[in-house]
PDB file of C-alpha atoms and ligand atoms in Angstrom:
ATOM      1  CA  MET A  20      66.192-116.125 -48.554  1.00  0.00           C
ATOM      2  CA  ARG A  21      65.366-119.544 -49.881  1.00  0.00           C
ATOM      3  CA  LYS A  22      61.681-120.306 -49.381  1.00  0.00           C
ATOM      4  CA  LYS A  23      59.740-123.552 -49.230  1.00  0.00           C
ATOM      5  CA  ILE A  24      57.073-123.246 -51.904  1.00  0.00           C
ATOM      6  CA  VAL A  25      54.315-125.523 -53.097  1.00  0.00           C
ATOM      7  CA  ALA A  26      52.782-124.072 -56.249  1.00  0.00           C
ATOM      8  CA  GLY A  27      49.738-125.426 -58.062  1.00  0.00           C
ATOM      9  CA  ASN A  28      49.485-125.142 -61.822  1.00  0.00           C
ATOM     10  CA  TRP A  29      45.828-125.523 -62.724  1.00  0.00           C
ATOM     11  CA  LYS A  30      46.663-125.456 -66.465  1.00  0.00           C
ATOM     12  CA  MET A  31      43.484-125.034 -68.597  1.00  0.00           C
ATOM     13  CA  ASN A  32      41.141-126.541 -66.019  1.00  0.00           C
ATOM     14  CA  LEU A  33      38.210-125.268 -63.933  1.00  0.00           C
ATOM     15  CA  ASP A  34      35.651-122.699 -65.016  1.00  0.00           C
ATOM     16  CA  TYR A  35      35.364-119.476 -63.016  1.00  0.00           C
ATOM     17  CA  ASN A  36      33.005-120.796 -60.337  1.00  0.00           C
ATOM     18  CA  GLU A  37      34.844-124.084 -59.972  1.00  0.00           C
ATOM     19  CA  GLY A  38      38.117-122.245 -59.580  1.00  0.00           C
ATOM     20  CA  LEU A  39      36.784-119.934 -56.871  1.00  0.00           C
ATOM     21  CA  ALA A  40      35.266-122.853 -54.979  1.00  0.00           C
ATOM     22  CA  LEU A  41      38.519-124.822 -55.064  1.00  0.00           C
ATOM     23  CA  PHE A  42      40.599-121.842 -54.022  1.00  0.00           C
ATOM     24  CA  SER A  43      38.256-121.087 -51.089  1.00  0.00           C
ATOM     25  CA  GLU A  44      38.719-124.661 -49.883  1.00  0.00           C
ATOM     26  CA  ILE A  45      42.483-124.371 -50.263  1.00  0.00           C
ATOM     27  CA  ILE A  46      42.595-121.121 -48.280  1.00  0.00           C
ATOM     28  CA  ASN A  47      40.471-122.552 -45.468  1.00  0.00           C
ATOM     29  CA  MET A  48      42.546-125.692 -45.213  1.00  0.00           C
ATOM     30  CA  PHE A  49      45.763-123.701 -45.356  1.00  0.00           C
ATOM     31  CA  LYS A  50      44.548-121.498 -42.505  1.00  0.00           C
ATOM     32  CA  ASP A  51      43.529-124.485 -40.361  1.00  0.00           C
ATOM     33  CA  GLU A  52      46.282-126.964 -41.135  1.00  0.00           C
ATOM     34  CA  ALA A  53      49.467-125.335 -42.405  1.00  0.00           C
ATOM     35  CA  THR A  54      51.999-123.996 -39.946  1.00  0.00           C
ATOM     36  CA  GLY A  55      52.873-121.101 -42.221  1.00  0.00           C
ATOM     37  CA  GLN A  56      56.517-122.078 -42.597  1.00  0.00           C
ATOM     38  CA  GLN A  57      55.787-122.633 -46.275  1.00  0.00           C
ATOM     39  CA  HIS A  58      54.312-120.656 -49.126  1.00  0.00           C
ATOM     40  CA  ALA A  59      51.388-121.960 -51.132  1.00  0.00           C
ATOM     41  CA  VAL A  60      50.901-120.477 -54.603  1.00  0.00           C
ATOM     42  CA  VAL A  61      48.094-121.133 -57.058  1.00  0.00           C
ATOM     43  CA  CYS A  62      48.686-120.399 -60.739  1.00  0.00           C
ATOM     44  CA  SER A  63      45.275-120.202 -62.344  1.00  0.00           C
ATOM     45  CA  PRO A  64      43.932-119.299 -65.765  1.00  0.00           C
ATOM     46  CA  PHE A  65      43.884-115.519 -66.268  1.00  0.00           C
ATOM     47  CA  ILE A  66      40.156-115.125 -65.732  1.00  0.00           C
ATOM     48  CA  HIS A  67      40.360-116.310 -62.121  1.00  0.00           C
ATOM     49  CA  LEU A  68      43.288-114.176 -61.062  1.00  0.00           C
ATOM     50  CA  HIS A  69      41.561-111.052 -59.792  1.00  0.00           C
ATOM     51  CA  SER A  70      39.073-112.959 -57.673  1.00  0.00           C
ATOM     52  CA  LEU A  71      41.689-115.309 -56.253  1.00  0.00           C
ATOM     53  CA  VAL A  72      43.801-112.337 -55.216  1.00  0.00           C
ATOM     54  CA  GLN A  73      40.789-110.925 -53.357  1.00  0.00           C
ATOM     55  CA  LEU A  74      40.207-114.250 -51.581  1.00  0.00           C
ATOM     56  CA  ALA A  75      43.888-114.488 -50.623  1.00  0.00           C
ATOM     57  CA  LYS A  76      43.974-111.036 -48.986  1.00  0.00           C
ATOM     58  CA  GLY A  77      45.393-111.243 -45.490  1.00  0.00           C
ATOM     59  CA  TYR A  78      47.118-114.583 -46.084  1.00  0.00           C
ATOM     60  CA  HIS A  79      50.727-113.584 -46.438  1.00  0.00           C
ATOM     61  CA  ASN A  80      51.921-117.072 -47.248  1.00  0.00           C
ATOM     62  CA  VAL A  81      49.398-117.651 -50.009  1.00  0.00           C
ATOM     63  CA  GLY A  82      50.269-116.348 -53.462  1.00  0.00           C
ATOM     64  CA  VAL A  83      48.479-116.183 -56.779  1.00  0.00           C
ATOM     65  CA  GLY A  84      50.069-116.372 -60.196  1.00  0.00           C
ATOM     66  CA  ALA A  85      49.451-116.572 -63.916  1.00  0.00           C
ATOM     67  CA  GLN A  86      50.676-119.356 -66.181  1.00  0.00           C
ATOM     68  CA  ASN A  87      52.092-117.138 -68.909  1.00  0.00           C
ATOM     69  CA  ALA A  88      52.553-113.482 -69.833  1.00  0.00           C
ATOM     70  CA  HIS A  89      53.606-111.817 -73.078  1.00  0.00           C
ATOM     71  CA  GLN A  90      57.066-110.397 -73.599  1.00  0.00           C
ATOM     72  CA  ALA A  91      55.858-107.064 -75.007  1.00  0.00           C
ATOM     73  CA  GLU A  92      54.685-104.189 -72.852  1.00  0.00           C
ATOM     74  CA  ALA A  93      51.471-103.762 -74.814  1.00  0.00           C
ATOM     75  CA  GLY A  94      50.294-103.668 -78.388  1.00  0.00           C
ATOM     76  CA  ALA A  95      48.562-105.437 -81.244  1.00  0.00           C
ATOM     77  CA  TYR A  96      48.834-109.017 -79.980  1.00  0.00           C
ATOM     78  CA  THR A  97      45.267-110.255 -80.152  1.00  0.00           C
ATOM     79  CA  GLY A  98      44.405-112.686 -77.413  1.00  0.00           C
ATOM     80  CA  GLU A  99      47.523-112.119 -75.342  1.00  0.00           C
ATOM     81  CA  ILE A 100      47.920-110.880 -71.760  1.00  0.00           C
ATOM     82  CA  SER A 101      50.763-108.633 -70.615  1.00  0.00           C
ATOM     83  CA  ALA A 102      52.829-108.862 -67.449  1.00  0.00           C
ATOM     84  CA  LYS A 103      51.556-105.409 -66.498  1.00  0.00           C
ATOM     85  CA  MET A 104      47.962-106.660 -66.688  1.00  0.00           C
ATOM     86  CA  VAL A 105      48.797-109.665 -64.518  1.00  0.00           C
ATOM     87  CA  LYS A 106      50.439-107.402 -61.971  1.00  0.00           C
ATOM     88  CA  SER A 107      47.565-104.931 -62.045  1.00  0.00           C
ATOM     89  CA  VAL A 108      45.126-107.461 -60.569  1.00  0.00           C
ATOM     90  CA  GLY A 109      47.512-108.136 -57.701  1.00  0.00           C
ATOM     91  CA  ALA A 110      49.039-111.444 -58.793  1.00  0.00           C
ATOM     92  CA  GLY A 111      52.592-111.988 -57.597  1.00  0.00           C
ATOM     93  CA  TYR A 112      53.855-114.857 -59.740  1.00  0.00           C
ATOM     94  CA  VAL A 113      53.945-116.030 -63.333  1.00  0.00           C
ATOM     95  CA  ILE A 114      54.969-119.435 -64.644  1.00  0.00           C
ATOM     96  CA  LEU A 115      57.322-119.039 -67.622  1.00  0.00           C
ATOM     97  CA  GLY A 116      58.763-121.700 -69.858  1.00  0.00           C
ATOM     98  CA  HIS A 117      56.467-124.536 -68.919  1.00  0.00           C
ATOM     99  CA  SER A 118      57.204-127.471 -71.217  1.00  0.00           C
ATOM    100  CA  GLU A 119      53.637-127.334 -72.555  1.00  0.00           C
ATOM    101  CA  ARG A 120      54.272-123.752 -73.687  1.00  0.00           C
ATOM    102  CA  ARG A 121      57.617-124.769 -75.153  1.00  0.00           C
ATOM    103  CA  GLN A 122      56.089-127.768 -76.939  1.00  0.00           C
ATOM    104  CA  TYR A 123      52.652-126.549 -78.092  1.00  0.00           C
ATOM    105  CA  PHE A 124      53.353-122.843 -78.518  1.00  0.00           C
ATOM    106  CA  GLY A 125      56.923-123.006 -79.739  1.00  0.00           C
ATOM    107  CA  GLU A 126      58.396-120.955 -76.912  1.00  0.00           C
ATOM    108  CA  SER A 127      62.174-120.877 -77.245  1.00  0.00           C
ATOM    109  CA  ASN A 128      64.804-120.066 -74.648  1.00  0.00           C
ATOM    110  CA  GLU A 129      65.379-116.778 -76.473  1.00  0.00           C
ATOM    111  CA  LEU A 130      61.715-115.782 -76.233  1.00  0.00           C
ATOM    112  CA  LEU A 131      61.590-116.879 -72.595  1.00  0.00           C
ATOM    113  CA  ALA A 132      64.548-114.651 -71.771  1.00  0.00           C
ATOM    114  CA  LYS A 133      62.457-111.702 -73.019  1.00  0.00           C
ATOM    115  CA  LYS A 134      59.375-112.835 -71.108  1.00  0.00           C
ATOM    116  CA  THR A 135      61.478-113.105 -67.956  1.00  0.00           C
ATOM    117  CA  ASP A 136      62.784-109.545 -68.383  1.00  0.00           C
ATOM    118  CA  THR A 137      59.286-108.168 -68.862  1.00  0.00           C
ATOM    119  CA  ALA A 138      57.850-110.106 -65.910  1.00  0.00           C
ATOM    120  CA  LEU A 139      60.648-108.873 -63.637  1.00  0.00           C
ATOM    121  CA  ALA A 140      60.202-105.311 -64.878  1.00  0.00           C
ATOM    122  CA  HIS A 141      56.639-105.541 -63.564  1.00  0.00           C
ATOM    123  CA  ASP A 142      57.709-106.979 -60.254  1.00  0.00           C
ATOM    124  CA  LEU A 143      56.296-110.442 -60.879  1.00  0.00           C
ATOM    125  CA  THR A 144      58.160-113.477 -59.583  1.00  0.00           C
ATOM    126  CA  PRO A 145      58.748-115.819 -62.518  1.00  0.00           C
ATOM    127  CA  ILE A 146      58.533-119.525 -61.778  1.00  0.00           C
ATOM    128  CA  PHE A 147      60.910-120.473 -64.562  1.00  0.00           C
ATOM    129  CA  CYS A 148      60.494-124.069 -65.771  1.00  0.00           C
ATOM    130  CA  ILE A 149      63.219-126.224 -67.246  1.00  0.00           C
ATOM    131  CA  GLY A 150      63.448-129.928 -67.951  1.00  0.00           C
ATOM    132  CA  GLU A 151      64.450-132.551 -70.467  1.00  0.00           C
ATOM    133  CA  THR A 152      62.319-134.853 -72.591  1.00  0.00           C
ATOM    134  CA  LEU A 153      62.518-138.636 -72.305  1.00  0.00           C
ATOM    135  CA  GLN A 154      64.405-138.798 -75.588  1.00  0.00           C
ATOM    136  CA  GLU A 155      66.968-136.319 -74.293  1.00  0.00           C
ATOM    137  CA  ARG A 156      67.420-138.249 -71.051  1.00  0.00           C
ATOM    138  CA  GLU A 157      67.806-141.536 -72.908  1.00  0.00           C
ATOM    139  CA  ALA A 158      70.445-139.916 -75.100  1.00  0.00           C
ATOM    140  CA  ASN A 159      72.187-138.778 -71.910  1.00  0.00           C
ATOM    141  CA  GLN A 160      71.743-135.126 -72.899  1.00  0.00           C
ATOM    142  CA  HIS A 161      69.783-134.030 -69.847  1.00  0.00           C
ATOM    143  CA  PHE A 162      72.576-132.043 -68.192  1.00  0.00           C
ATOM    144  CA  ASP A 163      73.347-130.214 -71.445  1.00  0.00           C
ATOM    145  CA  ILE A 164      69.685-129.409 -72.038  1.00  0.00           C
ATOM    146  CA  ILE A 165      69.199-128.087 -68.511  1.00  0.00           C
ATOM    147  CA  LYS A 166      72.343-126.021 -68.803  1.00  0.00           C
ATOM    148  CA  SER A 167      71.324-124.447 -72.104  1.00  0.00           C
ATOM    149  CA  GLN A 168      67.852-123.648 -70.736  1.00  0.00           C
ATOM    150  CA  LEU A 169      69.525-121.843 -67.831  1.00  0.00           C
ATOM    151  CA  VAL A 170      72.160-120.068 -69.918  1.00  0.00           C
ATOM    152  CA  GLU A 171      69.856-118.969 -72.732  1.00  0.00           C
ATOM    153  CA  GLY A 172      66.746-118.342 -70.615  1.00  0.00           C
ATOM    154  CA  ILE A 173      67.878-116.659 -67.390  1.00  0.00           C
ATOM    155  CA  PHE A 174      71.659-116.357 -67.018  1.00  0.00           C
ATOM    156  CA  HIS A 175      71.631-112.955 -68.740  1.00  0.00           C
ATOM    157  CA  LEU A 176      70.087-111.525 -65.541  1.00  0.00           C
ATOM    158  CA  ASP A 177      72.259-109.765 -63.000  1.00  0.00           C
ATOM    159  CA  ALA A 178      72.497-111.299 -59.535  1.00  0.00           C
ATOM    160  CA  THR A 179      69.861-109.013 -58.037  1.00  0.00           C
ATOM    161  CA  GLN A 180      67.338-109.829 -60.742  1.00  0.00           C
ATOM    162  CA  PHE A 181      68.202-113.514 -60.582  1.00  0.00           C
ATOM    163  CA  GLY A 182      67.498-113.453 -56.861  1.00  0.00           C
ATOM    164  CA  LYS A 183      63.845-112.738 -57.619  1.00  0.00           C
ATOM    165  CA  LEU A 184      63.307-115.953 -59.605  1.00  0.00           C
ATOM    166  CA  VAL A 185      61.958-119.320 -58.583  1.00  0.00           C
ATOM    167  CA  ILE A 186      63.128-122.246 -60.709  1.00  0.00           C
ATOM    168  CA  ALA A 187      61.106-125.392 -61.358  1.00  0.00           C
ATOM    169  CA  TYR A 188      62.726-128.569 -62.644  1.00  0.00           C
ATOM    170  CA  GLU A 189      60.047-130.497 -64.498  1.00  0.00           C
ATOM    171  CA  PRO A 190      61.269-133.498 -66.467  1.00  0.00           C
ATOM    172  CA  VAL A 191      58.864-133.628 -69.406  1.00  0.00           C
ATOM    173  CA  TRP A 192      58.571-137.408 -69.127  1.00  0.00           C
ATOM    174  CA  ALA A 193      57.180-137.058 -65.605  1.00  0.00           C
ATOM    175  CA  ILE A 194      54.480-134.485 -66.389  1.00  0.00           C
ATOM    176  CA  GLY A 195      50.978-135.911 -66.264  1.00  0.00           C
ATOM    177  CA  THR A 196      52.297-139.421 -66.789  1.00  0.00           C
ATOM    178  CA  GLY A 197      52.132-140.777 -63.237  1.00  0.00           C
ATOM    179  CA  VAL A 198      55.836-141.556 -63.606  1.00  0.00           C
ATOM    180  CA  THR A 199      57.688-139.367 -61.165  1.00  0.00           C
ATOM    181  CA  ALA A 200      61.435-138.820 -61.108  1.00  0.00           C
ATOM    182  CA  SER A 201      62.966-140.772 -58.247  1.00  0.00           C
ATOM    183  CA  SER A 202      64.147-138.599 -55.395  1.00  0.00           C
ATOM    184  CA  ASP A 203      67.738-139.426 -56.407  1.00  0.00           C
ATOM    185  CA  GLN A 204      67.151-138.432 -60.024  1.00  0.00           C
ATOM    186  CA  ALA A 205      65.484-135.180 -58.987  1.00  0.00           C
ATOM    187  CA  GLN A 206      68.126-134.363 -56.372  1.00  0.00           C
ATOM    188  CA  GLU A 207      70.893-134.975 -58.901  1.00  0.00           C
ATOM    189  CA  ILE A 208      69.466-132.384 -61.281  1.00  0.00           C
ATOM    190  CA  HIS A 209      68.587-129.891 -58.538  1.00  0.00           C
ATOM    191  CA  ALA A 210      72.152-130.074 -57.212  1.00  0.00           C
ATOM    192  CA  PHE A 211      73.424-129.582 -60.771  1.00  0.00           C
ATOM    193  CA  ILE A 212      71.208-126.507 -61.224  1.00  0.00           C
ATOM    194  CA  ARG A 213      72.425-125.041 -57.935  1.00  0.00           C
ATOM    195  CA  LYS A 214      76.031-125.728 -58.904  1.00  0.00           C
ATOM    196  CA  GLU A 215      75.539-123.936 -62.228  1.00  0.00           C
ATOM    197  CA  ILE A 216      73.989-120.939 -60.438  1.00  0.00           C
ATOM    198  CA  ALA A 217      76.940-120.812 -58.043  1.00  0.00           C
ATOM    199  CA  ALA A 218      79.378-120.937 -60.963  1.00  0.00           C
ATOM    200  CA  LYS A 219      77.555-118.165 -62.844  1.00  0.00           C
ATOM    201  CA  TYR A 220      76.793-115.909 -59.858  1.00  0.00           C
ATOM    202  CA  ASN A 221      78.075-117.026 -56.461  1.00  0.00           C
ATOM    203  CA  GLN A 222      77.340-119.555 -53.739  1.00  0.00           C
ATOM    204  CA  GLN A 223      75.114-117.159 -51.821  1.00  0.00           C
ATOM    205  CA  VAL A 224      72.841-116.577 -54.814  1.00  0.00           C
ATOM    206  CA  ALA A 225      72.723-120.358 -55.379  1.00  0.00           C
ATOM    207  CA  ASN A 226      71.886-121.044 -51.737  1.00  0.00           C
ATOM    208  CA  ASP A 227      69.105-118.460 -51.805  1.00  0.00           C
ATOM    209  CA  THR A 228      67.360-119.792 -54.934  1.00  0.00           C
ATOM    210  CA  SER A 229      64.221-121.887 -54.449  1.00  0.00           C
ATOM    211  CA  ILE A 230      64.237-124.819 -56.860  1.00  0.00           C
ATOM    212  CA  LEU A 231      60.940-126.711 -57.120  1.00  0.00           C
ATOM    213  CA  TYR A 232      60.347-130.180 -58.517  1.00  0.00           C
ATOM    214  CA  GLY A 233      57.385-130.839 -60.819  1.00  0.00           C
ATOM    215  CA  GLY A 234      56.064-133.967 -62.526  1.00  0.00           C
ATOM    216  CA  SER A 235      53.488-136.379 -61.071  1.00  0.00           C
ATOM    217  CA  CYS A 236      54.121-135.059 -57.586  1.00  0.00           C
ATOM    218  CA  ASN A 237      51.465-136.219 -55.109  1.00  0.00           C
ATOM    219  CA  PRO A 238      50.920-136.509 -51.342  1.00  0.00           C
ATOM    220  CA  LYS A 239      52.574-139.961 -51.368  1.00  0.00           C
ATOM    221  CA  ASN A 240      55.856-139.103 -53.104  1.00  0.00           C
ATOM    222  CA  ALA A 241      56.203-135.478 -51.961  1.00  0.00           C
ATOM    223  CA  PRO A 242      57.712-136.241 -48.516  1.00  0.00           C
ATOM    224  CA  GLU A 243      60.659-138.141 -49.981  1.00  0.00           C
ATOM    225  CA  LEU A 244      61.209-135.651 -52.796  1.00  0.00           C
ATOM    226  CA  PHE A 245      61.005-132.606 -50.523  1.00  0.00           C
ATOM    227  CA  ALA A 246      63.404-134.206 -48.027  1.00  0.00           C
ATOM    228  CA  GLN A 247      66.209-133.907 -50.580  1.00  0.00           C
ATOM    229  CA  PRO A 248      68.656-131.133 -49.717  1.00  0.00           C
ATOM    230  CA  ASP A 249      68.247-129.217 -52.986  1.00  0.00           C
ATOM    231  CA  ILE A 250      64.491-129.615 -53.462  1.00  0.00           C
ATOM    232  CA  ASP A 251      62.638-126.641 -52.017  1.00  0.00           C
ATOM    233  CA  GLY A 252      59.094-127.593 -52.905  1.00  0.00           C
ATOM    234  CA  GLY A 253      56.964-128.553 -55.853  1.00  0.00           C
ATOM    235  CA  LEU A 254      55.094-127.367 -58.910  1.00  0.00           C
ATOM    236  CA  ILE A 255      51.967-129.466 -58.868  1.00  0.00           C
ATOM    237  CA  GLY A 256      49.650-130.154 -61.812  1.00  0.00           C
ATOM    238  CA  GLY A 257      46.949-132.801 -61.416  1.00  0.00           C
ATOM    239  CA  ALA A 258      47.127-133.014 -57.627  1.00  0.00           C
ATOM    240  CA  SER A 259      46.609-129.254 -57.306  1.00  0.00           C
ATOM    241  CA  LEU A 260      43.054-129.666 -58.615  1.00  0.00           C
ATOM    242  CA  LYS A 261      42.017-131.453 -55.405  1.00  0.00           C
ATOM    243  CA  SER A 262      42.153-129.328 -52.275  1.00  0.00           C
ATOM    244  CA  ARG A 263      42.916-132.277 -49.989  1.00  0.00           C
ATOM    245  CA  ASP A 264      45.824-133.510 -52.091  1.00  0.00           C
ATOM    246  CA  PHE A 265      47.244-130.038 -52.637  1.00  0.00           C
ATOM    247  CA  ILE A 266      47.115-129.142 -48.953  1.00  0.00           C
ATOM    248  CA  ASP A 267      48.609-132.488 -47.968  1.00  0.00           C
ATOM    249  CA  ILE A 268      51.565-131.670 -50.238  1.00  0.00           C
ATOM    250  CA  VAL A 269      51.784-128.169 -48.730  1.00  0.00           C
ATOM    251  CA  LYS A 270      51.803-129.740 -45.268  1.00  0.00           C
ATOM    252  CA  VAL A 271      54.943-131.727 -46.006  1.00  0.00           C
ATOM    253  CA  PHE A 272      56.694-128.531 -44.859  1.00  0.00           C
ATOM    254  CA  ASN A 273      54.747-128.244 -41.563  1.00  0.00           C
TER     255      ASN A 273
HETATM  256  P1  13P B 314      51.484-133.112 -63.074  1.00  0.00           P
HETATM  257  O1  13P B 314      51.674-132.863 -61.585  1.00  0.00           O
HETATM  258  O2  13P B 314      50.046-133.280 -63.457  1.00  0.00           O
HETATM  259  O3  13P B 314      52.382-134.187 -63.576  1.00  0.00           O
HETATM  260  O4  13P B 314      51.942-131.756 -63.804  1.00  0.00           O
HETATM  261  C1  13P B 314      53.132-131.189 -63.450  1.00  0.00           C
HETATM  262  C2  13P B 314      53.215-129.864 -64.087  1.00  0.00           C
HETATM  263  O5  13P B 314      53.289-129.751 -65.291  1.00  0.00           O
HETATM  264  C3  13P B 314      53.171-128.679 -63.220  1.00  0.00           C
HETATM  265  O6  13P B 314      53.506-127.523 -63.918  1.00  0.00           O
END
């Protein structure tokens, strides 16, 4: 079933104590203010994961995730973290294919297809990110780019596996820039993504897929974005670092 999800991506912010303090605030506010019709997910740096999972115990609508996981099961990959390790601390989600990983760490669609397989094999829910750069949008290539990210990254999955994914559309030009996609621009791409899923799998699979919007999403613009028929929530960067802002975005689904 398609879920309403607001996921925070803390990126490389907050030391251990800061992260625990913020997450405790988020949990308390969620308990007091959210109606529970939505899911809140926090994707933290690896070092916070185990403790956040402990704090989230008993809150069925609060999830914890990593921001990356390696494609291999295990081995001589100094400095890397496996999907199995992420799962072993109780995390339920992993962001894959964020544009910062694609841009700064050279992650290709081909590599991300492998990471997706490994994450699913360990029963993690990938939050699979796609999105075009400004240059690609200006060259009117955005639909082609989105399509190739889908085809090469995740359309090798069978329908059952695909049903376990969450997709996030994050136009690169909207990330951390304060320039958000208009609700029309975002809806247009979300509808396109859903149409492509229906064409590859079937309409039921497309209807059941949660597609989140990410890129300068905040408590002010979230209501209009989330009111669009194909936008099922958000992947939130900067605004997820403030408990009040994050919870106000979560509460759009109250
Ligand atoms: P901002 O919300 O800071 O633009 O970041 C979006 C993002 O990259 C979430 O993954």
